[in-house]
DNA sequence: TCTGGGGTCCTAGGACCC
DNA sequence: TCTGGGGTCCTAGGACCC
C-alpha cells in the first residue's frame, strides 16, 4: 500500500496568531518583525501584495509601511509557541501519525484513510482547526513528503486550501511549472548550479539521470529526486530525535565595545542555554562562545572569533556554564572593535541520566583535541594556509601537526592559547 | 542609525591504529 | 626510514530547513 503524507501548514503563521487576538487586523496589511525589530519575518497576504519582501530590513521598507498604514508587530514567541502547540495537539484528533516539523508545519500520516476521499478529509481537518484554534491552514497530500510540500504550496492558492497531488492527472505539468529552487531540499546554491546545467524545473530534476544527480548533489539530492518520482525515501518521524546542540545568540541593537558589556550578554545567553538544557534533562560536554562585528559594517574593521571549551565533565549547571563561557570570552575578546553579535552554544548534549565519564579517553588525547580545537577556532576565522605546531615532551622530540591557516599568518607553538603539559 | 535566530545532515580529508 | 592498505574517528565547510 503506498504511503500518503499530508503537510499541514499554517498560513502566514505569526501574522495569523496576532489576528486571533485582534480580529480587526483581518484583511489589513500586517507584518511581524524579528528581534530588535530589525527585519520583516512574517507578512499578511495584503502586505505581500504591497511588495514588502520577506527578510527585508525594517528601515528599508519603513516609508512603504507608513504610506500604506501597515500594522507592525514586534515578535511574541511565547504567544506563537502556545498557538503552535494548540494546532499540533488538534491534529492528533485526526491521525495518530503527526510529525511536528516546525513551529507552523506538521507532516501527517494519512495511510489509513486511503479508502476515503483524502481531499474531503483534509478539508474537514482544516475547518476544525479554524474552529478550534482560529488559525487558517493549508494541507497538501501526496505519496512522499517532498511532493506533499509541493502540494501544500499549491493548496495555498486552491479554493478550499487543500490540494491532493497523489491523484492529480496534472502532476507532470505541475512539476514542470515549479521552479527547481522551490523544491524542498533544493536551496539557492544548488538551484544556481542546477540552472547552469539546464535543470530549471522540478520536472527537469525528476527526469535527470541518477548518476549525474548523485555526483552533483550527493545522496540527499538523489533522495529528493526519488521523492519527486513518488518513491518515499524520507519517513515520518513521530518522536523528534534527541537534540545535539543548543544555541542562544543575539544581534545587539547597538554596537558593544567593552568586555564587561559583552560579558553581561554572554552570561545571560549562557544562563538561558543552561535553562534549556535542564528543561530537557540534558547535559553538555562542551561550550562554544563567539563574538562578531557587524556584517554590514562597510569600511569598519571586522573581527570574528570563537572558542570551544570542554567541561571537566558533562554538566547543566548554570553557574559553571556561565563561568566557563566567560573564560572563553576573555580569550577571544579584542578591544577596539564594535561588536554586533554574540552567542553561546552548548555541544555534545546527552541525556542527563545516562551521563558517564569517558573512561577510555587518555589525557594526552584530550589535550590533543583541545589544541586542535583551539587552532580550528583561529583557523575558522582567519582562512587558509598551513601552520605547524607542537609541544615539547610528547614522545621523542616534538609532536607535529599541520593545520590550514590563513596566508600570511604565522605562529609558533608558544603563541597557542593552550596550557603546555 | 536601523539588516533574525536556531537547527540538521553529508562529504572530504587528516589523524591514528593495526 | 620507507612502504602500504583498511578501518575508525574527528572536524570544517558547505549545503539545507524553518
XYZ file of C-alpha atoms in Angstrom, chain A residues 38-409:
372
model
C 15.427 44.541 12.753
C 13.699 42.945 9.803
C 10.440 41.521 8.472
C 9.852 37.873 9.342
C 6.128 37.466 8.581
C 3.698 39.198 6.229
C -0.020 39.003 5.640
C -1.200 38.485 2.063
C -2.045 42.182 1.888
C 1.489 43.100 2.953
C 2.953 40.730 0.363
C 0.815 42.401 -2.284
C 2.356 45.757 -1.373
C 5.732 44.354 -2.354
C 7.247 44.065 1.124
C 9.857 41.319 0.742
C 10.485 38.564 3.285
C 13.528 39.363 5.381
C 13.648 42.990 4.349
C 15.348 45.357 6.775
C 12.666 47.347 8.533
C 14.308 50.710 7.818
C 14.308 49.913 4.102
C 10.549 49.450 3.910
C 9.581 51.952 6.585
C 8.217 54.556 4.172
C 6.216 51.927 2.295
C 4.808 50.725 5.599
C 3.876 54.208 6.682
C 2.316 55.084 3.359
C 0.028 52.058 3.370
C -0.639 52.068 7.094
C 0.703 48.594 7.554
C 0.228 47.243 11.078
C 3.587 46.369 12.580
C 4.230 43.953 15.474
C 7.326 43.002 17.389
C 7.537 39.238 17.595
C 5.979 37.462 20.548
C 7.406 33.957 20.566
C 5.667 32.910 23.745
C 2.345 33.522 22.030
C 3.363 31.793 18.786
C 4.723 28.789 20.645
C 1.496 28.419 22.569
C -0.662 28.692 19.441
C 1.576 26.200 17.680
C 1.106 23.678 20.438
C -2.657 24.003 20.217
C -2.606 23.381 16.477
C -0.311 20.367 16.777
C -2.441 18.828 19.523
C -5.528 19.313 17.385
C -4.039 17.239 14.569
C -3.926 14.265 16.898
C -7.710 14.113 16.698
C -7.413 13.214 13.020
C -4.435 10.864 12.822
C -2.097 9.223 15.319
C 0.806 9.910 12.982
C 1.856 13.512 13.491
C 5.371 14.820 12.956
C 5.791 18.355 14.229
C 8.127 19.678 11.573
C 8.426 23.332 12.545
C 6.570 25.897 14.576
C 3.920 26.191 11.855
C 4.051 22.898 9.953
C 3.322 19.246 10.579
C 3.525 16.153 8.435
C 0.545 13.856 8.869
C 0.492 10.154 8.100
C -2.765 9.542 6.254
C -2.342 5.950 5.001
C -5.239 4.590 6.942
C -7.590 6.879 5.097
C -6.911 5.624 1.594
C -10.462 4.405 1.171
C -11.886 7.820 1.783
C -11.721 10.928 -0.268
C -8.499 12.314 1.036
C -9.185 15.890 -0.014
C -12.528 15.881 1.756
C -10.881 14.602 4.914
C -8.273 17.354 4.750
C -10.963 19.982 4.291
C -12.540 18.659 7.460
C -9.244 18.951 9.345
C -8.818 22.469 8.058
C -12.304 23.513 9.105
C -11.863 22.089 12.600
C -8.517 23.815 13.161
C -10.135 27.065 12.088
C -12.938 26.462 14.540
C -10.868 25.239 17.495
C -7.797 27.471 17.264
C -8.818 30.220 14.881
C -5.864 29.808 12.521
C -6.089 29.327 8.740
C -4.109 26.361 7.424
C -3.480 24.660 4.084
C -2.931 20.961 3.536
C -1.176 19.238 0.659
C -1.134 15.474 0.193
C 0.977 13.073 -1.884
C 2.921 9.798 -1.734
C 6.123 11.416 -0.440
C 6.980 14.234 1.911
C 8.695 16.202 -0.853
C 5.611 16.004 -3.068
C 3.386 16.836 -0.100
C 5.408 20.017 0.428
C 4.782 20.980 -3.185
C 1.126 20.089 -2.817
C 0.884 22.392 0.196
C 2.208 25.282 -1.897
C -0.481 24.563 -4.440
C -3.051 24.265 -1.659
C -2.430 27.862 -0.616
C -3.686 29.027 -3.972
C -6.509 26.498 -4.212
C -10.021 27.310 -3.142
C -10.637 25.312 -0.007
C -6.970 25.382 0.978
C -6.396 21.709 0.153
C -4.621 20.014 -2.730
C -4.100 16.302 -3.399
C -1.170 15.757 -5.714
C -1.323 11.958 -5.464
C -4.403 11.746 -7.610
C -3.754 14.729 -9.839
C -3.690 13.967 -13.565
C -1.776 17.224 -13.972
C 1.222 16.047 -11.975
C 3.853 16.325 -14.720
C 2.518 19.692 -15.785
C 2.579 20.988 -12.215
C 6.138 19.769 -11.725
C 7.096 21.484 -14.965
C 5.611 24.728 -13.673
C 7.539 24.515 -10.381
C 10.944 26.201 -10.211
C 13.579 23.731 -9.121
C 14.579 26.069 -6.295
C 11.093 25.718 -4.823
C 11.594 22.012 -4.242
C 12.112 21.012 -0.598
C 15.824 20.261 -0.224
C 17.000 22.454 -3.100
C 18.377 25.698 -1.727
C 19.739 28.729 -3.516
C 23.208 27.290 -4.155
C 22.002 24.049 -5.665
C 19.339 25.893 -7.638
C 22.024 28.053 -9.232
C 24.138 25.024 -10.060
C 21.140 23.161 -11.475
C 20.031 26.037 -13.666
C 23.538 26.438 -15.021
C 23.211 22.816 -16.094
C 19.835 23.191 -17.746
C 17.760 21.843 -14.864
C 15.175 24.557 -14.387
C 12.006 22.899 -13.124
C 11.058 20.223 -10.629
C 10.231 18.067 -13.643
C 13.758 18.502 -15.051
C 15.155 17.213 -11.767
C 12.595 14.389 -11.769
C 13.867 13.351 -15.209
C 17.603 13.847 -14.643
C 19.876 10.751 -14.648
C 20.585 9.273 -11.213
C 24.351 9.129 -11.685
C 24.511 12.802 -12.558
C 22.370 13.747 -9.572
C 24.462 11.606 -7.243
C 27.636 13.250 -8.467
C 26.432 16.847 -8.305
C 24.028 16.759 -5.359
C 25.193 13.812 -3.228
C 22.812 11.314 -1.688
C 20.476 13.953 -0.335
C 19.896 15.222 -3.868
C 19.214 11.743 -5.128
C 16.756 11.249 -2.327
C 14.962 14.430 -3.341
C 14.753 13.282 -6.968
C 13.394 9.883 -5.943
C 10.793 11.585 -3.801
C 9.728 13.725 -6.749
C 9.177 10.451 -8.637
C 6.847 9.241 -5.909
C 9.279 6.889 -4.147
C 9.150 7.661 -0.459
C 12.679 7.953 0.995
C 12.011 10.229 3.951
C 9.727 8.720 6.526
C 7.628 10.311 9.197
C 9.417 10.949 12.493
C 6.882 10.860 15.250
C 9.417 11.353 18.018
C 11.894 14.104 17.435
C 15.486 12.826 17.558
C 17.425 13.941 20.629
C 18.838 17.412 20.384
C 22.556 17.638 19.626
C 23.274 21.305 20.202
C 21.552 24.363 21.519
C 22.343 27.997 20.853
C 21.406 31.292 22.386
C 22.646 34.241 20.384
C 21.555 37.787 19.656
C 22.384 40.678 17.453
C 22.780 43.788 19.587
C 20.598 46.805 18.982
C 23.728 48.965 19.258
C 27.357 48.026 18.793
C 29.070 46.916 22.003
C 32.745 47.597 22.586
C 33.526 46.829 26.205
C 34.387 43.439 27.598
C 32.170 43.843 30.651
C 29.138 44.581 28.487
C 29.853 41.596 26.281
C 30.287 39.618 29.480
C 26.807 40.593 30.638
C 25.357 39.421 27.349
C 27.326 36.173 27.340
C 26.300 35.443 30.939
C 22.663 35.914 30.025
C 22.971 33.688 26.956
C 24.800 31.015 28.932
C 22.164 31.073 31.658
C 19.361 30.734 29.100
C 21.133 27.906 27.332
C 21.598 26.134 30.666
C 17.888 26.547 31.390
C 17.005 24.930 28.082
C 19.298 22.064 28.953
C 17.737 21.458 32.336
C 14.220 21.752 30.970
C 15.006 18.920 28.587
C 17.030 16.960 31.143
C 20.229 17.155 29.133
C 23.867 17.773 29.918
C 26.547 19.350 27.721
C 30.135 18.291 27.182
C 31.427 21.469 25.540
C 30.549 25.122 25.309
C 31.395 27.473 22.460
C 31.368 31.251 22.732
C 31.503 33.517 19.725
C 31.519 37.243 19.048
C 31.499 39.132 15.766
C 31.458 42.658 14.447
C 28.647 43.623 12.066
C 28.042 42.019 8.704
C 27.131 45.367 7.222
C 29.885 47.418 8.740
C 31.163 48.853 5.456
C 34.652 50.227 5.942
C 34.845 49.249 9.567
C 37.422 46.718 10.701
C 35.915 43.291 11.066
C 36.669 40.658 13.592
C 35.039 37.374 14.466
C 36.249 34.685 16.771
C 35.063 31.788 18.833
C 36.389 29.484 21.492
C 35.265 25.976 22.343
C 35.937 24.676 25.822
C 35.308 21.250 27.296
C 33.743 20.993 30.727
C 35.565 18.745 33.179
C 32.504 16.520 32.953
C 29.059 16.763 31.345
C 27.035 19.449 33.073
C 23.882 21.513 33.067
C 24.949 23.654 35.991
C 24.190 27.284 35.193
C 26.978 28.759 37.283
C 29.593 26.510 35.782
C 28.408 27.102 32.253
C 28.491 30.865 32.763
C 31.941 30.766 34.305
C 33.439 28.675 31.521
C 31.722 30.749 28.831
C 33.111 33.960 30.328
C 36.577 32.407 30.352
C 36.165 31.706 26.656
C 35.013 35.240 26.011
C 38.118 36.658 27.650
C 40.267 34.594 25.337
C 38.673 35.850 22.158
C 37.844 39.437 23.096
C 39.924 42.104 21.390
C 39.436 45.739 22.322
C 38.840 48.366 19.677
C 36.105 46.645 17.739
C 32.397 47.386 17.570
C 30.716 44.064 18.286
C 27.262 43.429 16.891
C 26.554 39.858 17.831
C 27.468 37.289 20.430
C 26.311 33.833 21.325
C 26.769 30.738 23.421
C 26.400 27.237 22.028
C 26.251 24.052 24.078
C 27.609 20.993 22.292
C 27.797 17.239 22.731
C 24.466 17.058 24.507
C 23.440 13.838 26.180
C 20.602 12.684 28.375
C 21.187 13.626 31.996
C 20.536 10.160 33.407
C 22.929 8.415 31.088
C 25.952 10.584 31.716
C 29.157 8.732 32.393
C 32.726 9.898 32.301
C 34.620 8.766 29.241
C 36.914 6.269 30.914
C 38.698 5.444 27.715
C 39.881 8.893 26.705
C 43.547 9.162 27.664
C 44.610 12.593 28.902
C 47.103 13.155 26.100
C 44.443 12.647 23.533
C 42.140 15.029 25.312
C 44.853 17.655 25.274
C 45.451 16.979 21.627
C 41.796 17.559 20.884
C 41.787 20.776 22.806
C 44.794 22.135 20.989
C 43.314 21.241 17.649
C 40.023 22.804 18.640
C 41.713 25.998 19.739
C 43.579 26.190 16.462
C 40.492 25.444 14.478
C 38.785 28.325 16.201
C 41.526 30.627 14.977
C 41.603 28.920 11.630
C 37.922 29.219 11.009
C 38.070 32.944 11.416
C 41.211 33.695 9.521
C 41.024 31.487 6.456
C 43.526 29.084 4.977
C 47.231 28.371 4.831
C 49.413 25.984 6.786
C 50.974 26.101 10.175
C 52.847 23.555 12.167
C 52.637 23.305 15.860
C 53.668 21.029 18.623
C 54.895 20.977 22.147
C 57.872 19.521 23.943
C 57.675 16.301 25.801
C 55.202 14.432 23.677
C 57.348 11.463 22.823
C 60.679 11.685 21.055
C 61.050 15.314 20.082
C 58.018 17.421 19.367
C 54.880 16.070 18.077
C 53.997 17.987 14.965
C 50.661 18.666 13.415
C 49.619 20.583 10.395
C 46.595 22.738 10.197
C 45.412 25.020 7.474
C 45.600 28.665 8.338
C 45.287 31.953 6.571
C 48.009 33.087 4.187
C 50.376 35.439 5.913
C 49.520 34.246 9.379
